[in-house]
CSV table of C-alpha atoms in Angstrom, one decimal:
chain,number,residue,atom,x,y,z
A,24,UNK,CA,-29.2,-32.1,5.5
A,25,UNK,CA,-26.7,-33.5,8.1
A,26,UNK,CA,-23.1,-31.6,7.8
A,27,UNK,CA,-19.9,-34.0,7.8
A,28,UNK,CA,-17.6,-33.8,9.4
A,29,UNK,CA,-15.3,-35.7,7.8
A,30,UNK,CA,-12.5,-33.1,5.7
A,31,UNK,CA,-13.4,-34.1,3.2
A,32,UNK,CA,-17.4,-35.3,3.0
A,33,UNK,CA,-16.9,-30.8,3.7
A,34,UNK,CA,-15.8,-30.0,1.0
A,35,UNK,CA,-16.9,-32.6,-1.7
A,36,UNK,CA,-20.5,-30.9,0.0
A,37,UNK,CA,-19.8,-27.4,0.2
A,38,UNK,CA,-18.4,-27.9,-3.0
A,39,UNK,CA,-22.0,-29.0,-4.1
A,40,UNK,CA,-23.6,-26.0,-2.9
A,41,UNK,CA,-21.7,-23.8,-4.7
A,42,UNK,CA,-22.9,-26.2,-7.8
A,43,UNK,CA,-25.6,-25.4,-7.0
A,44,UNK,CA,-26.0,-21.3,-6.5
A,45,UNK,CA,-24.3,-21.1,-9.1
A,46,UNK,CA,-26.2,-23.1,-11.2
A,47,UNK,CA,-29.5,-21.7,-9.9
A,48,UNK,CA,-28.9,-18.0,-11.1
A,49,UNK,CA,-26.5,-15.1,-11.3
A,50,UNK,CA,-24.7,-13.7,-8.2
A,51,UNK,CA,-25.6,-10.0,-7.9
A,52,UNK,CA,-24.1,-7.8,-10.8
A,53,UNK,CA,-21.4,-5.8,-8.4
A,54,UNK,CA,-22.0,-2.6,-7.5
A,55,UNK,CA,-18.6,-2.2,-9.4
A,56,UNK,CA,-18.9,-3.7,-13.1
A,57,UNK,CA,-20.3,-0.9,-14.8
A,58,UNK,CA,-17.4,1.5,-13.3
A,59,UNK,CA,-14.5,-1.6,-14.3
A,60,UNK,CA,-16.8,-2.7,-17.9
A,61,UNK,CA,-16.6,0.9,-19.1
A,62,UNK,CA,-12.8,2.0,-18.1
A,63,UNK,CA,-10.3,-1.1,-18.5
A,64,UNK,CA,-8.3,-1.2,-20.9
A,65,UNK,CA,-7.7,-3.6,-24.0
A,66,UNK,CA,-6.3,-3.8,-27.4
A,67,UNK,CA,-9.3,-3.7,-28.9
A,68,UNK,CA,-11.2,-1.0,-27.3
A,69,UNK,CA,-8.4,1.4,-25.6
A,70,UNK,CA,-10.5,2.7,-22.3
A,71,UNK,CA,-10.6,7.0,-21.9
A,72,UNK,CA,-7.4,8.2,-19.6
A,73,UNK,CA,-8.6,8.8,-16.1
A,74,UNK,CA,-6.9,12.0,-17.0
A,75,UNK,CA,-6.6,15.0,-19.2
A,76,UNK,CA,-4.0,15.3,-22.0
A,77,UNK,CA,-3.9,19.1,-21.0
A,78,UNK,CA,-4.0,18.7,-17.3
A,79,UNK,CA,-0.8,20.4,-15.3
A,80,UNK,CA,2.2,17.9,-13.5
A,81,UNK,CA,1.2,17.6,-10.5
A,82,UNK,CA,4.8,18.6,-9.3
A,83,UNK,CA,4.1,22.3,-10.7
A,84,UNK,CA,1.1,22.0,-7.9
A,85,UNK,CA,3.2,22.4,-4.8
A,86,UNK,CA,4.4,26.0,-4.9
A,87,UNK,CA,0.5,26.8,-4.1
A,88,UNK,CA,0.1,24.6,-1.3
A,89,UNK,CA,0.6,26.2,2.4
A,90,UNK,CA,3.8,25.6,3.2
A,91,UNK,CA,4.8,23.8,7.1
A,92,UNK,CA,4.2,26.7,10.0
A,93,UNK,CA,2.4,26.7,13.4
A,94,UNK,CA,-0.4,25.4,11.7
A,95,UNK,CA,1.5,22.5,11.4
A,96,UNK,CA,4.1,20.2,9.5
A,97,UNK,CA,3.2,19.7,5.5
A,98,UNK,CA,4.4,16.5,4.2
A,99,UNK,CA,3.8,16.3,0.0
A,100,UNK,CA,2.2,13.1,-1.6
A,101,UNK,CA,1.1,12.5,-3.8
A,102,UNK,CA,2.3,14.1,-7.3
A,103,UNK,CA,0.8,13.1,-10.8
A,104,UNK,CA,-0.5,14.0,-14.0
A,105,UNK,CA,-3.7,16.9,-12.5
A,106,UNK,CA,-2.3,16.3,-9.1
A,107,UNK,CA,-1.0,17.1,-5.9
A,108,UNK,CA,-1.7,16.3,-2.1
A,109,UNK,CA,0.0,16.5,0.9
A,110,UNK,CA,-0.4,15.3,4.6
A,111,UNK,CA,-0.6,18.3,7.2
A,112,UNK,CA,0.4,16.5,10.9
A,113,UNK,CA,0.1,18.5,14.5
A,114,UNK,CA,2.7,16.9,16.8
A,115,UNK,CA,2.7,14.2,14.7
A,116,UNK,CA,-0.6,13.6,14.8
A,117,UNK,CA,-2.5,13.5,11.3
A,118,UNK,CA,-4.2,17.1,11.1
A,119,UNK,CA,-6.1,18.2,7.2
A,120,UNK,CA,-5.4,16.2,4.2
A,121,UNK,CA,-4.7,19.1,1.0
A,122,UNK,CA,-4.9,18.3,-2.3
A,123,UNK,CA,-5.2,20.1,-5.6
A,124,UNK,CA,-6.6,18.5,-8.6
A,125,UNK,CA,-7.6,20.0,-12.5
A,126,UNK,CA,-10.9,19.1,-13.3
A,127,UNK,CA,-10.2,19.7,-16.6
A,128,UNK,CA,-9.9,15.5,-15.8
A,129,UNK,CA,-13.3,14.6,-14.2
A,130,UNK,CA,-14.7,17.5,-15.5
A,131,UNK,CA,-18.2,16.1,-13.7
A,132,UNK,CA,-15.9,17.9,-10.1
A,133,UNK,CA,-17.4,21.7,-11.2
A,134,UNK,CA,-21.2,20.8,-11.0
A,135,UNK,CA,-21.9,21.3,-7.0
A,136,UNK,CA,-19.8,24.4,-7.6
A,137,UNK,CA,-22.4,25.8,-9.7
A,138,UNK,CA,-25.5,27.2,-6.4
A,139,UNK,CA,-22.6,27.5,-3.7
A,140,UNK,CA,-23.8,28.9,-0.7
A,141,UNK,CA,-19.7,30.4,0.6
A,142,UNK,CA,-17.2,31.2,-0.8
A,143,UNK,CA,-13.2,31.7,0.3
A,144,UNK,CA,-10.7,34.0,-2.2
A,145,UNK,CA,-14.0,34.7,-4.2
A,146,UNK,CA,-13.6,31.7,-5.3
A,147,UNK,CA,-17.1,29.4,-4.8
A,148,UNK,CA,-16.7,27.1,-2.1
A,149,UNK,CA,-19.8,23.7,-0.9
A,150,UNK,CA,-18.9,21.5,2.3
A,151,UNK,CA,-18.8,18.1,0.9
A,152,UNK,CA,-20.4,15.1,3.6
A,153,UNK,CA,-18.7,15.6,6.6
A,154,UNK,CA,-15.8,15.4,6.2
A,155,UNK,CA,-14.0,17.8,3.5
A,156,UNK,CA,-14.4,21.5,2.1
A,157,UNK,CA,-13.1,22.5,-1.2
A,158,UNK,CA,-13.4,25.7,-3.9
A,159,UNK,CA,-12.8,26.1,-7.5
A,160,UNK,CA,-10.2,28.6,-8.5
A,161,UNK,CA,-10.3,30.2,-12.1
A,162,UNK,CA,-13.3,27.5,-12.8
A,163,UNK,CA,-10.5,24.5,-13.6
A,164,UNK,CA,-8.5,23.8,-10.2
A,165,UNK,CA,-10.7,22.2,-6.8
A,166,UNK,CA,-8.4,22.7,-3.9
A,167,UNK,CA,-10.2,20.2,-1.1
A,168,UNK,CA,-8.9,19.7,2.3
A,169,UNK,CA,-10.1,16.9,4.1
A,170,UNK,CA,-10.3,16.4,7.6
A,171,UNK,CA,-8.0,12.8,9.0
A,172,UNK,CA,-9.0,14.4,13.0
A,173,UNK,CA,-12.4,14.9,15.2
A,174,UNK,CA,-13.4,18.5,15.6
A,175,UNK,CA,-12.0,20.2,12.4
A,176,UNK,CA,-15.5,21.6,11.6
A,177,UNK,CA,-16.4,23.5,8.2
A,178,UNK,CA,-15.0,26.6,9.4
A,179,UNK,CA,-11.5,25.3,10.5
A,180,UNK,CA,-11.0,24.1,6.4
A,181,UNK,CA,-11.2,27.4,5.3
A,182,UNK,CA,-9.4,28.1,7.1
A,183,UNK,CA,-6.8,26.2,4.9
A,184,UNK,CA,-8.5,26.6,2.0
A,185,UNK,CA,-7.8,30.2,2.9
A,186,UNK,CA,-4.0,29.6,3.9
A,187,UNK,CA,-3.8,27.9,-0.1
A,188,UNK,CA,-2.6,31.0,-3.1
A,189,UNK,CA,-5.7,30.9,-4.8
A,190,UNK,CA,-4.7,34.2,-6.5
A,191,UNK,CA,-1.1,33.0,-7.2
A,192,UNK,CA,-2.7,29.6,-8.7
A,193,UNK,CA,-5.4,31.2,-10.4
A,194,UNK,CA,-3.2,33.3,-12.2
A,195,UNK,CA,0.2,30.7,-13.1
A,196,UNK,CA,-2.1,28.7,-16.1
B,24,UNK,CA,-6.2,-8.3,-18.2
B,25,UNK,CA,-5.5,-6.8,-14.9
B,26,UNK,CA,-7.4,-8.7,-11.9
B,27,UNK,CA,-10.2,-5.5,-10.9
B,28,UNK,CA,-9.7,-3.6,-8.0
B,29,UNK,CA,-12.4,-3.7,-6.2
B,30,UNK,CA,-12.3,-7.4,-7.1
B,31,UNK,CA,-8.8,-8.0,-5.6
B,32,UNK,CA,-9.3,-5.9,-1.6
B,33,UNK,CA,-12.3,-7.7,-2.1
B,34,UNK,CA,-10.5,-10.6,-1.6
B,35,UNK,CA,-7.9,-9.7,1.0
B,36,UNK,CA,-8.7,-12.6,4.1
B,37,UNK,CA,-10.1,-11.3,8.1
B,38,UNK,CA,-7.9,-14.5,9.1
B,39,UNK,CA,-4.9,-16.0,8.5
B,40,UNK,CA,-1.8,-16.8,8.9
B,41,UNK,CA,-0.6,-13.3,7.0
B,42,UNK,CA,-2.8,-11.6,9.9
B,43,UNK,CA,-1.9,-13.2,12.9
B,44,UNK,CA,1.4,-12.6,11.9
B,45,UNK,CA,1.0,-9.2,11.5
B,46,UNK,CA,-1.3,-9.4,15.0
B,47,UNK,CA,1.4,-10.6,16.7
B,48,UNK,CA,3.3,-8.3,15.8
B,49,UNK,CA,1.6,-4.9,17.0
B,50,UNK,CA,2.4,-4.4,19.8
B,51,UNK,CA,5.6,-2.4,17.7
B,52,UNK,CA,3.3,-0.2,16.1
B,53,UNK,CA,-0.1,0.0,18.5
B,54,UNK,CA,-2.4,1.5,16.9
B,55,UNK,CA,-1.2,2.7,13.3
B,56,UNK,CA,-3.0,-0.2,11.4
B,57,UNK,CA,-6.3,-1.3,10.6
B,58,UNK,CA,-6.5,-4.7,8.3
B,59,UNK,CA,-8.5,-3.4,6.6
B,60,UNK,CA,-11.1,-5.6,3.6
B,61,UNK,CA,-13.2,-5.3,1.3
B,62,UNK,CA,-13.4,-1.9,-1.0
B,63,UNK,CA,-16.3,-0.5,0.2
B,64,UNK,CA,-15.1,-0.8,3.5
B,65,UNK,CA,-12.4,0.7,2.1
B,66,UNK,CA,-13.0,3.4,1.4
B,67,UNK,CA,-15.6,4.5,4.1
B,68,UNK,CA,-12.8,4.4,6.4
B,69,UNK,CA,-10.2,6.2,4.2
B,70,UNK,CA,-13.1,8.9,3.5
B,71,UNK,CA,-15.4,8.9,6.7
B,72,UNK,CA,-18.1,9.2,5.0
B,73,UNK,CA,-20.7,6.2,4.7
B,74,UNK,CA,-23.1,8.6,2.4
B,75,UNK,CA,-23.6,6.1,-0.4
B,76,UNK,CA,-24.1,7.9,-3.0
B,77,UNK,CA,-20.3,9.7,-2.1
B,78,UNK,CA,-19.2,5.7,-1.3
B,79,UNK,CA,-20.4,4.8,-5.7
B,80,UNK,CA,-19.0,8.2,-6.2
B,81,UNK,CA,-15.2,7.6,-4.9
B,82,UNK,CA,-15.4,4.1,-5.8
B,83,UNK,CA,-15.8,4.4,-9.6
B,84,UNK,CA,-13.1,7.5,-10.3
B,85,UNK,CA,-10.5,4.7,-7.5
B,86,UNK,CA,-11.2,2.4,-10.2
B,87,UNK,CA,-10.9,4.6,-13.3
B,88,UNK,CA,-7.7,5.9,-11.4
B,89,UNK,CA,-5.9,1.9,-10.9
B,90,UNK,CA,-7.3,1.1,-14.5
B,91,UNK,CA,-5.3,3.7,-17.0
B,92,UNK,CA,-1.8,1.3,-16.5
B,93,UNK,CA,0.2,5.7,-17.5
B,94,UNK,CA,-1.1,6.6,-13.3
B,95,UNK,CA,0.8,3.8,-12.2
B,96,UNK,CA,-1.0,2.2,-8.8
B,97,UNK,CA,-1.0,-1.4,-11.3
B,98,UNK,CA,1.8,-1.3,-11.5
B,99,UNK,CA,2.1,-0.4,-7.8
B,100,UNK,CA,0.6,-3.2,-7.4
B,101,UNK,CA,2.1,-5.5,-8.8
B,102,UNK,CA,5.7,-4.8,-7.3
B,103,UNK,CA,4.6,-5.7,-4.5
B,104,UNK,CA,3.2,-9.0,-5.4
B,105,UNK,CA,6.7,-9.4,-7.4
B,106,UNK,CA,8.3,-8.6,-3.9
B,107,UNK,CA,6.3,-11.1,-1.4
B,108,UNK,CA,7.0,-15.1,-1.4
B,109,UNK,CA,8.7,-16.9,-4.0
B,110,UNK,CA,6.7,-19.8,-3.9
B,111,UNK,CA,4.1,-19.3,-1.6
B,112,UNK,CA,1.1,-21.9,-0.6
B,113,UNK,CA,2.4,-23.7,-3.6
B,114,UNK,CA,5.3,-24.0,-2.7
B,115,UNK,CA,4.2,-25.1,1.7
B,116,UNK,CA,1.2,-27.8,-0.3
B,117,UNK,CA,4.0,-29.2,-2.7
B,118,UNK,CA,6.1,-29.4,-0.3
B,119,UNK,CA,3.8,-30.6,1.7
B,120,UNK,CA,2.8,-33.4,0.0
B,121,UNK,CA,6.1,-35.1,-0.7
B,122,UNK,CA,6.0,-35.3,2.6
B,123,UNK,CA,2.7,-37.3,2.8
B,124,UNK,CA,-0.7,-35.8,5.3
B,125,UNK,CA,0.9,-37.5,7.6
B,126,UNK,CA,3.5,-35.6,8.8
B,127,UNK,CA,1.7,-32.6,10.3
B,128,UNK,CA,3.3,-28.7,10.5
B,129,UNK,CA,5.9,-29.9,13.6
B,130,UNK,CA,7.1,-32.4,11.0
B,131,UNK,CA,6.7,-29.8,8.0
B,132,UNK,CA,9.0,-27.0,10.2
B,133,UNK,CA,11.5,-30.4,10.9
B,134,UNK,CA,11.6,-30.3,7.7
B,135,UNK,CA,12.5,-26.9,6.3
B,136,UNK,CA,15.9,-26.1,5.5
B,137,UNK,CA,16.8,-22.2,6.7
B,138,UNK,CA,17.8,-20.1,4.1
B,139,UNK,CA,20.6,-19.3,3.9
B,140,UNK,CA,22.5,-15.3,5.0
B,141,UNK,CA,23.4,-14.6,1.7
B,142,UNK,CA,19.7,-15.1,0.5
B,143,UNK,CA,18.1,-13.6,4.3
B,144,UNK,CA,20.4,-10.8,3.4
B,145,UNK,CA,19.4,-10.8,-0.4
B,146,UNK,CA,15.9,-11.2,-0.1
B,147,UNK,CA,15.5,-8.2,2.5
B,148,UNK,CA,17.9,-6.2,0.4
B,149,UNK,CA,14.7,-6.7,-2.4
B,150,UNK,CA,11.9,-5.9,-0.3
B,151,UNK,CA,13.7,-3.1,0.6
B,152,UNK,CA,13.2,-1.8,-3.4
B,153,UNK,CA,10.6,-2.9,-3.4
B,154,UNK,CA,9.1,-1.1,-1.3
B,155,UNK,CA,11.2,2.4,-2.9
B,156,UNK,CA,9.7,1.3,-6.4
B,157,UNK,CA,6.5,0.9,-5.3
B,158,UNK,CA,6.8,3.8,-3.1
B,159,UNK,CA,8.3,6.3,-5.7
B,160,UNK,CA,5.2,4.6,-8.4
B,161,UNK,CA,2.6,6.0,-6.1
B,162,UNK,CA,4.2,8.7,-5.6
B,163,UNK,CA,4.8,10.0,-8.4
B,164,UNK,CA,8.6,10.0,-7.6
B,165,UNK,CA,11.0,8.8,-10.4
B,166,UNK,CA,12.1,5.9,-9.1
B,167,UNK,CA,15.2,6.6,-8.3
B,168,UNK,CA,15.1,9.0,-5.0
B,169,UNK,CA,16.2,6.6,-2.4
B,170,UNK,CA,16.3,9.6,-0.6
B,171,UNK,CA,13.1,10.8,-0.8
B,172,UNK,CA,11.5,7.4,1.2
B,173,UNK,CA,13.9,7.5,3.3
B,174,UNK,CA,12.8,10.8,4.2
B,175,UNK,CA,9.3,9.4,4.2
B,176,UNK,CA,9.7,6.5,6.7
B,177,UNK,CA,9.3,8.7,9.9
B,178,UNK,CA,6.0,9.7,8.1
B,179,UNK,CA,4.6,6.3,7.2
B,180,UNK,CA,1.5,5.6,8.5
B,181,UNK,CA,-1.1,2.6,8.3
B,182,UNK,CA,-0.9,-0.2,5.9
B,183,UNK,CA,2.6,1.0,5.0
B,184,UNK,CA,3.7,1.6,8.8
B,185,UNK,CA,2.9,-2.0,9.4
B,186,UNK,CA,4.7,-3.6,6.3
B,187,UNK,CA,7.5,-1.6,6.8
B,188,UNK,CA,8.0,-2.9,10.6
B,189,UNK,CA,6.6,-6.7,9.4
B,190,UNK,CA,9.9,-6.2,7.4
B,191,UNK,CA,12.6,-5.0,10.2
B,192,UNK,CA,11.1,-7.7,12.5
B,193,UNK,CA,11.2,-10.6,10.7
B,194,UNK,CA,13.2,-10.2,7.4
B,195,UNK,CA,16.3,-7.8,9.9
B,196,UNK,CA,15.7,-8.7,13.0
B,197,UNK,CA,14.5,-12.4,13.7
B,198,UNK,CA,17.5,-14.0,10.8
B,199,UNK,CA,19.3,-11.4,11.2
B,200,UNK,CA,19.9,-9.7,14.6
B,201,UNK,CA,19.0,-5.8,15.3
B,202,UNK,CA,21.7,-4.4,13.3
B,203,UNK,CA,20.2,-6.3,10.3
B,204,UNK,CA,21.6,-3.9,8.4
B,205,UNK,CA,25.1,-3.6,8.3
B,206,UNK,CA,24.7,-7.1,8.1
B,207,UNK,CA,23.5,-7.8,5.6
B,208,UNK,CA,24.7,-5.3,3.4
B,209,UNK,CA,28.7,-7.1,4.8
B,210,UNK,CA,26.7,-10.7,3.5
B,211,UNK,CA,25.9,-8.2,-0.1
B,212,UNK,CA,29.7,-6.9,-0.5
B,213,UNK,CA,30.0,-10.6,-0.9
B,214,UNK,CA,27.2,-11.7,-3.6
B,215,UNK,CA,28.2,-11.6,-6.8
B,216,UNK,CA,25.7,-11.1,-10.0
B,217,UNK,CA,25.5,-14.2,-10.6
B,218,UNK,CA,24.1,-15.8,-7.3
B,219,UNK,CA,21.8,-12.2,-8.2
B,220,UNK,CA,19.8,-13.6,-10.8
B,221,UNK,CA,19.6,-16.5,-9.9
B,222,UNK,CA,17.9,-15.1,-6.5
B,223,UNK,CA,13.6,-15.8,-7.3
B,224,UNK,CA,13.1,-12.5,-6.7
B,225,UNK,CA,15.6,-11.0,-8.1
B,226,UNK,CA,14.7,-12.3,-11.3
B,227,UNK,CA,10.7,-11.1,-11.2
B,228,UNK,CA,12.3,-7.0,-10.0
B,229,UNK,CA,15.5,-6.6,-11.5
B,230,UNK,CA,12.2,-5.2,-13.9
B,231,UNK,CA,11.7,-1.8,-11.7
B,232,UNK,CA,15.4,-1.9,-10.3
B,233,UNK,CA,17.3,1.3,-11.8
B,234,UNK,CA,20.8,0.4,-12.9
B,235,UNK,CA,22.3,-1.2,-16.9
B,236,UNK,CA,23.4,-3.9,-15.5
B,237,UNK,CA,23.6,-7.1,-12.3
B,238,UNK,CA,26.5,-5.0,-11.3
B,239,UNK,CA,24.8,-1.6,-10.8
B,240,UNK,CA,21.4,-3.1,-9.6
B,241,UNK,CA,23.4,-4.8,-7.1
B,242,UNK,CA,25.1,-1.3,-6.0
B,243,UNK,CA,21.9,0.3,-5.9
B,244,UNK,CA,20.0,-2.4,-3.7
B,245,UNK,CA,23.0,-3.3,-1.3
B,246,UNK,CA,23.4,1.6,-1.5
B,247,UNK,CA,18.9,1.5,-0.4
B,248,UNK,CA,19.9,-0.7,2.3
B,249,UNK,CA,22.5,1.6,4.0
B,250,UNK,CA,20.3,4.1,3.5
B,251,UNK,CA,17.8,3.2,5.9
B,252,UNK,CA,20.3,2.4,8.5
B,253,UNK,CA,19.9,5.5,10.5
B,254,UNK,CA,16.5,4.7,10.6
B,255,UNK,CA,16.1,0.6,11.5
B,256,UNK,CA,19.2,1.6,14.0
B,257,UNK,CA,16.5,3.9,15.3
B,258,UNK,CA,13.5,2.9,15.1
B,259,UNK,CA,14.7,-1.2,16.9
B,260,UNK,CA,16.6,1.2,19.4
B,261,UNK,CA,12.8,2.9,20.2
B,262,UNK,CA,10.8,-0.5,20.6
B,263,UNK,CA,13.6,-2.4,21.8
B,264,UNK,CA,13.6,-5.5,19.5
B,265,UNK,CA,15.3,-8.5,20.0
B,266,UNK,CA,14.9,-11.7,18.4
B,267,UNK,CA,13.9,-13.5,20.9
B,268,UNK,CA,11.2,-11.1,21.9
B,269,UNK,CA,10.1,-11.0,17.8
B,270,UNK,CA,9.3,-15.0,18.3
B,271,UNK,CA,8.6,-14.9,21.8
B,272,UNK,CA,5.4,-12.3,20.0
B,273,UNK,CA,5.9,-15.1,16.4
B,274,UNK,CA,5.0,-18.0,19.1
B,275,UNK,CA,2.4,-16.0,20.8
B,276,UNK,CA,0.0,-16.1,18.1
B,277,UNK,CA,0.2,-19.9,17.2
B,278,UNK,CA,2.8,-22.8,17.8
B,279,UNK,CA,3.7,-23.1,14.0
B,280,UNK,CA,5.8,-20.3,14.4
B,281,UNK,CA,7.2,-21.6,18.0
B,282,UNK,CA,11.6,-22.8,17.4
B,283,UNK,CA,14.9,-22.5,16.3
B,284,UNK,CA,14.7,-18.3,14.4
B,285,UNK,CA,16.4,-19.4,11.0
B,286,UNK,CA,13.7,-21.8,10.7
B,287,UNK,CA,10.9,-19.8,11.3
B,288,UNK,CA,11.9,-16.6,9.1
B,289,UNK,CA,11.7,-19.2,6.3
B,290,UNK,CA,8.6,-20.9,7.2
B,291,UNK,CA,7.1,-17.1,7.4
B,292,UNK,CA,8.7,-15.9,4.4
B,293,UNK,CA,7.1,-19.4,2.4
B,294,UNK,CA,3.6,-19.0,4.5
B,295,UNK,CA,3.0,-15.6,5.1
B,296,UNK,CA,2.7,-12.9,1.9
B,297,UNK,CA,2.8,-9.4,4.8
B,298,UNK,CA,4.5,-7.3,1.3
B,299,UNK,CA,1.4,-8.9,-1.1
B,300,UNK,CA,-1.6,-8.5,1.8
B,301,UNK,CA,-0.3,-4.9,3.0
B,302,UNK,CA,1.4,-3.8,-0.4
B,303,UNK,CA,-2.6,-4.2,-1.4
B,304,UNK,CA,-3.6,-1.6,1.3
B,305,UNK,CA,-1.0,1.0,0.6
B,306,UNK,CA,-3.1,0.8,-3.0
B,307,UNK,CA,-6.5,0.7,-1.9
B,308,UNK,CA,-6.0,3.9,0.1
B,309,UNK,CA,-3.3,6.2,-1.9
B,310,UNK,CA,-5.9,5.5,-5.3
B,311,UNK,CA,-9.3,5.9,-2.6
B,312,UNK,CA,-8.1,9.1,-1.0
B,313,UNK,CA,-6.2,11.0,-5.4
B,314,UNK,CA,-10.7,10.1,-6.3
B,315,UNK,CA,-12.2,11.2,-3.0
B,316,UNK,CA,-10.3,14.6,-3.4
B,317,UNK,CA,-11.1,14.9,-7.5
B,318,UNK,CA,-15.2,14.0,-7.4
């Protein structure tokens, strides 16, 4: 079909094509539709909360993070229910993201530690993907290091996990 | 019901006026900002992972967190949307149609009236206040933590850093000059509660501005402006920002941003939505980053 030259003509042609497509068959559902349906809040069916009522306040987790020092500057970012996160910078550039999350809010996160090949401070440790390393403390808190720069290898990430006060965290709550 | 997060991020434009404006200002904060669009691509960029099962798990956790209103991500997004241009494209289209189609963009520019200094100062201060409120909401801090906000400025990254740079350039230096903080604060001194109450932006944002009265809210807004004074001075000096330099980089991006500085500033406010655009990206990054830490 020759494409019209005028804006009006193109608009009409474009709308016609869209109409034909809309009537001719449903578009592929988004990969996110299912989770959206399950978790969207509405008055008729309030969704389950994304965080557990039994989860610890994020601000109480800050004390177990590494302190700023020669290894980098620790800058706290998010503090939410059951979650605390910090960015470590070196010479102003992002180096790693550190976080502690209370798996009471997301219990399936514990599954990956069942066959953990590694350990840190006596707690199971796993490497996830190409950039993250996590430990499960006291079967409850997921402590994670995520590389934000090239060259932060699994061993370096494990070293960052050791800088947390893992023992203190295990005893505290 | 709020629009689903993945739709909002999927609908971010890769081109258009706002993106052109941000690109034109890239020289101010180079190697800082990637115009990340698309929910899936944002997950891959924020996590650095491409494994589809991982992307799916992170995206699902992010959507769950976003949909839970008590976690504050929807509120932050709403604040960024509310902070932006009063009329946006709807206003522009209505205005153009009043002039008649034959006028074209240059004619439109001639018919724009510059915003009065008072309006300019109020709008800058309110955009900044919105940034403070959204920052506190995203990070889980109390809503009046201006001190925490100011301390966080030097570490701003990605879309946030771009947004702050654009605010300084387009809403600060361009209309009010390099000493825009003090100029805007002086102007605000002469603003009464009624003028604030009549401002379109204030009407939308008043619910998130601390203060039991308009007078208290005006004080919070003005104090927030003054609090960033040192940071703003240093930023302007470090990047040698002048209204002319900013204007010429905008003109380089598009002829439609050529002309009297005050008209250009007013036009930009009406036809771009950099606060909302980069705000969506900041919210997406925060919730995705958390989701990646929790799965």
